[in-house]
Amino acid sequence: MSIGKRIRTIRTMRGMSSTQLAQAASVSRGLISQLELDRANPSIDTLRKIATALDSPIAAFFDEGATNGIVVRKAERKTLRIPRSGLTYQLLTPDLNRQIEFILIELGPGQGGAREPFGHPGEESALVLEGELHVWIGDEQHVLRPADTTSFNSGIPHRVQNEGETKCVLVSAITPPHF
């Protein structure tokens, strides 16, 4: 099921009109319509606003993977792809009903997570596997390369960006699960 169809399904389950969702998410009704019809590609910022308005985690927009609750096979990972953006998230834990979540993130050149720094309760750590990652935590910027890690209080507004010319791959661990 596409991201747009998932948004529509959750919206209707919540008994919200597209106008109500647009107002709650501070986006246009036209954008909600375009997303639900799979005619527009949401940014991660827009997905975050919509998820908040729907009182759902962003993970609700992931493709359903089949897990047995203990092991997650590569082919069975729950995946969220932002079409035509080069941005992919794969949930490495079976679900978000744990005390920690692990996410494999692929960022195409020039891609990033949220455009605006944001904070959330808990701690976050990341390991860069491939490429170069720029990380802003509060007022500080850090550049991470393969095998570099970071760990920080995720209540501090933060964001990431691949400012390189090749794909960046990282694993992020977040506690408590927030994504």
Short mmCIF file of C-alpha atoms in Angstrom, two decimals:
data_model
loop_
_atom_site.label_atom_id
_atom_site.label_comp_id
_atom_site.label_asym_id
_atom_site.label_seq_id
_atom_site.Cartn_x
_atom_site.Cartn_y
_atom_site.Cartn_z
CA MET A 1 0.00 0.00 0.00
CA SER A 2 1.34 3.45 -0.90
CA ILE A 3 1.99 6.24 1.60
CA GLY A 4 -1.02 8.13 0.23
CA LYS A 5 -3.34 5.18 0.70
CA ARG A 6 -2.05 4.67 4.24
CA ILE A 7 -2.69 8.33 5.05
CA ARG A 8 -6.23 8.06 3.68
CA THR A 9 -6.89 4.82 5.59
CA ILE A 10 -5.69 6.25 8.91
CA ARG A 11 -7.54 9.54 8.29
CA THR A 12 -10.84 7.76 7.63
CA MET A 13 -10.31 5.45 10.61
CA ARG A 14 -9.94 8.60 12.74
CA GLY A 15 -13.16 10.01 11.28
CA MET A 16 -11.35 13.05 9.86
CA SER A 17 -12.13 14.82 6.62
CA SER A 18 -9.26 15.82 4.37
CA THR A 19 -9.96 19.45 5.29
CA GLN A 20 -9.70 18.65 9.01
CA LEU A 21 -6.43 16.79 8.47
CA ALA A 22 -5.02 19.64 6.38
CA GLN A 23 -5.89 22.16 9.08
CA ALA A 24 -4.48 19.99 11.87
CA ALA A 25 -1.25 19.41 9.93
CA SER A 26 -0.94 23.05 8.76
CA VAL A 27 -0.84 22.04 5.10
CA SER A 28 -3.25 22.70 2.24
CA ARG A 29 -6.25 20.50 1.57
CA GLY A 30 -4.98 20.23 -2.00
CA LEU A 31 -1.73 18.71 -0.75
CA ILE A 32 -3.62 16.11 1.29
CA SER A 33 -5.67 15.26 -1.80
CA GLN A 34 -2.56 15.04 -4.01
CA LEU A 35 -0.80 12.81 -1.44
CA GLU A 36 -3.77 10.49 -1.04
CA LEU A 37 -4.03 10.16 -4.83
CA ASP A 38 -0.27 9.45 -5.03
CA ARG A 39 0.24 12.52 -7.22
CA ALA A 40 2.64 14.26 -4.83
CA ASN A 41 5.67 13.18 -2.83
CA PRO A 42 5.67 14.25 0.79
CA SER A 43 8.78 15.49 2.50
CA ILE A 44 9.70 13.93 5.83
CA ASP A 45 8.64 17.24 7.45
CA THR A 46 5.19 16.95 5.88
CA LEU A 47 4.92 13.30 6.93
CA ARG A 48 5.84 14.28 10.48
CA LYS A 49 3.11 16.97 10.54
CA ILE A 50 0.52 14.56 9.13
CA ALA A 51 1.51 11.78 11.53
CA THR A 52 1.17 14.20 14.46
CA ALA A 53 -2.22 15.40 13.22
CA LEU A 54 -3.36 11.77 12.88
CA ASP A 55 -1.95 10.92 16.32
CA SER A 56 0.12 8.17 14.67
CA PRO A 57 3.83 7.46 14.46
CA ILE A 58 5.48 7.94 11.09
CA ALA A 59 6.08 4.19 11.20
CA ALA A 60 2.35 3.77 10.46
CA PHE A 61 3.22 4.78 6.88
CA PHE A 62 5.75 1.92 6.48
CA ASP A 63 5.08 -1.00 4.13
CA GLU A 64 4.00 -3.95 6.22
CA GLY A 65 6.75 -6.53 6.61
CA ALA A 66 6.14 -9.98 8.00
CA THR A 67 8.06 -10.71 11.19
CA ASN A 68 7.81 -13.34 13.87
CA GLY A 69 8.39 -10.78 16.62
CA ILE A 70 12.01 -11.78 17.23
CA VAL A 71 13.89 -11.92 13.90
CA VAL A 72 13.52 -9.48 11.01
CA ARG A 73 14.77 -10.88 7.71
CA LYS A 74 16.16 -8.40 5.20
CA ALA A 75 13.39 -9.10 2.70
CA GLU A 76 10.73 -8.66 5.41
CA ARG A 77 11.70 -5.24 6.76
CA LYS A 78 9.01 -2.61 7.10
CA THR A 79 10.06 0.08 4.64
CA LEU A 80 9.17 3.70 4.03
CA ARG A 81 10.35 5.07 0.69
CA ILE A 82 9.84 8.69 -0.23
CA PRO A 83 9.30 8.36 -4.01
CA ARG A 84 11.82 10.09 -6.28
CA SER A 85 13.72 11.49 -3.31
CA GLY A 86 16.43 8.92 -2.65
CA LEU A 87 15.25 8.72 0.98
CA THR A 88 14.46 5.30 2.46
CA TYR A 89 13.82 4.15 6.02
CA GLN A 90 13.78 0.48 7.02
CA LEU A 91 12.63 -0.58 10.46
CA LEU A 92 15.18 -3.10 11.75
CA THR A 93 13.23 -3.98 14.88
CA PRO A 94 10.08 -6.10 14.47
CA ASP A 95 7.80 -3.26 15.59
CA LEU A 96 7.67 -0.13 17.75
CA ASN A 97 6.42 -1.97 20.82
CA ARG A 98 9.95 -2.20 22.24
CA GLN A 99 12.03 0.04 24.44
CA ILE A 100 14.34 0.82 21.51
CA GLU A 101 14.02 1.05 17.74
CA PHE A 102 16.65 0.59 15.08
CA ILE A 103 16.24 2.15 11.65
CA LEU A 104 18.40 1.76 8.54
CA ILE A 105 18.37 5.07 6.69
CA GLU A 106 19.52 5.68 3.11
CA LEU A 107 19.93 9.28 2.01
CA GLY A 108 20.60 10.14 -1.61
CA PRO A 109 22.97 13.00 -2.44
CA GLY A 110 21.54 16.25 -1.10
CA GLN A 111 18.85 14.45 0.91
CA GLY A 112 18.14 14.87 4.58
CA GLY A 113 15.63 14.05 7.23
CA ALA A 114 13.60 16.97 8.53
CA ARG A 115 14.51 20.39 7.11
CA GLU A 116 13.91 22.03 10.45
CA PRO A 117 15.68 20.66 13.53
CA PHE A 118 13.31 18.89 15.91
CA GLY A 119 13.59 17.25 19.29
CA HIS A 120 11.79 14.37 20.96
CA PRO A 121 12.11 12.65 24.33
CA GLY A 122 14.92 10.13 24.78
CA GLU A 123 18.32 9.32 23.35
CA GLU A 124 19.52 8.70 19.83
CA SER A 125 22.65 7.10 18.44
CA ALA A 126 23.76 6.60 14.86
CA LEU A 127 26.46 4.67 13.02
CA VAL A 128 27.43 5.72 9.49
CA LEU A 129 27.97 2.69 7.28
CA GLU A 130 28.58 4.41 3.95
CA GLY A 131 29.01 7.97 2.66
CA GLU A 132 29.18 11.17 4.67
CA LEU A 133 26.56 12.54 7.04
CA HIS A 134 26.22 16.08 8.36
CA VAL A 135 24.52 16.16 11.76
CA TRP A 136 23.29 19.30 13.51
CA ILE A 137 22.65 18.91 17.24
CA GLY A 138 21.64 22.19 18.78
CA ASP A 139 24.07 24.81 17.48
CA GLU A 140 26.82 22.31 16.64
CA GLN A 141 27.48 20.69 13.27
CA HIS A 142 29.36 17.40 12.98
CA VAL A 143 30.51 15.51 9.89
CA LEU A 144 30.44 11.72 10.21
CA ARG A 145 32.14 9.31 7.84
CA PRO A 146 32.00 5.49 7.64
CA ALA A 147 32.41 3.84 11.08
CA ASP A 148 31.87 7.19 12.90
CA THR A 149 29.11 7.33 15.50
CA THR A 150 27.16 9.91 17.44
CA SER A 151 25.05 9.65 20.57
CA PHE A 152 23.01 12.49 22.05
CA ASN A 153 19.99 13.60 24.03
CA SER A 154 17.30 13.63 21.34
CA GLY A 155 15.41 16.35 23.22
CA ILE A 156 17.96 18.75 21.72
CA PRO A 157 16.69 19.90 18.29
CA HIS A 158 18.62 18.01 15.62
CA ARG A 159 18.63 17.12 11.94
CA VAL A 160 20.75 15.23 9.40
CA GLN A 161 21.72 15.86 5.79
CA ASN A 162 23.75 14.07 3.14
CA GLU A 163 25.73 16.92 1.62
CA GLY A 164 27.98 14.53 -0.33
CA GLU A 165 27.77 13.32 -3.90
CA THR A 166 27.17 9.65 -3.07
CA LYS A 167 24.54 7.76 -1.10
CA CYS A 168 24.81 7.83 2.69
CA VAL A 169 23.70 4.81 4.73
CA LEU A 170 23.38 4.81 8.51
CA VAL A 171 21.78 2.89 11.35
CA SER A 172 19.94 4.94 13.95
CA ALA A 173 18.92 3.70 17.39
CA ILE A 174 16.23 5.64 19.25
CA THR A 175 14.92 5.09 22.76
CA PRO A 176 12.10 5.27 23.49
CA PRO A 177 10.75 4.51 20.00
CA HIS A 178 9.70 7.75 18.36
CA PHE A 179 9.74 7.29 14.62
#
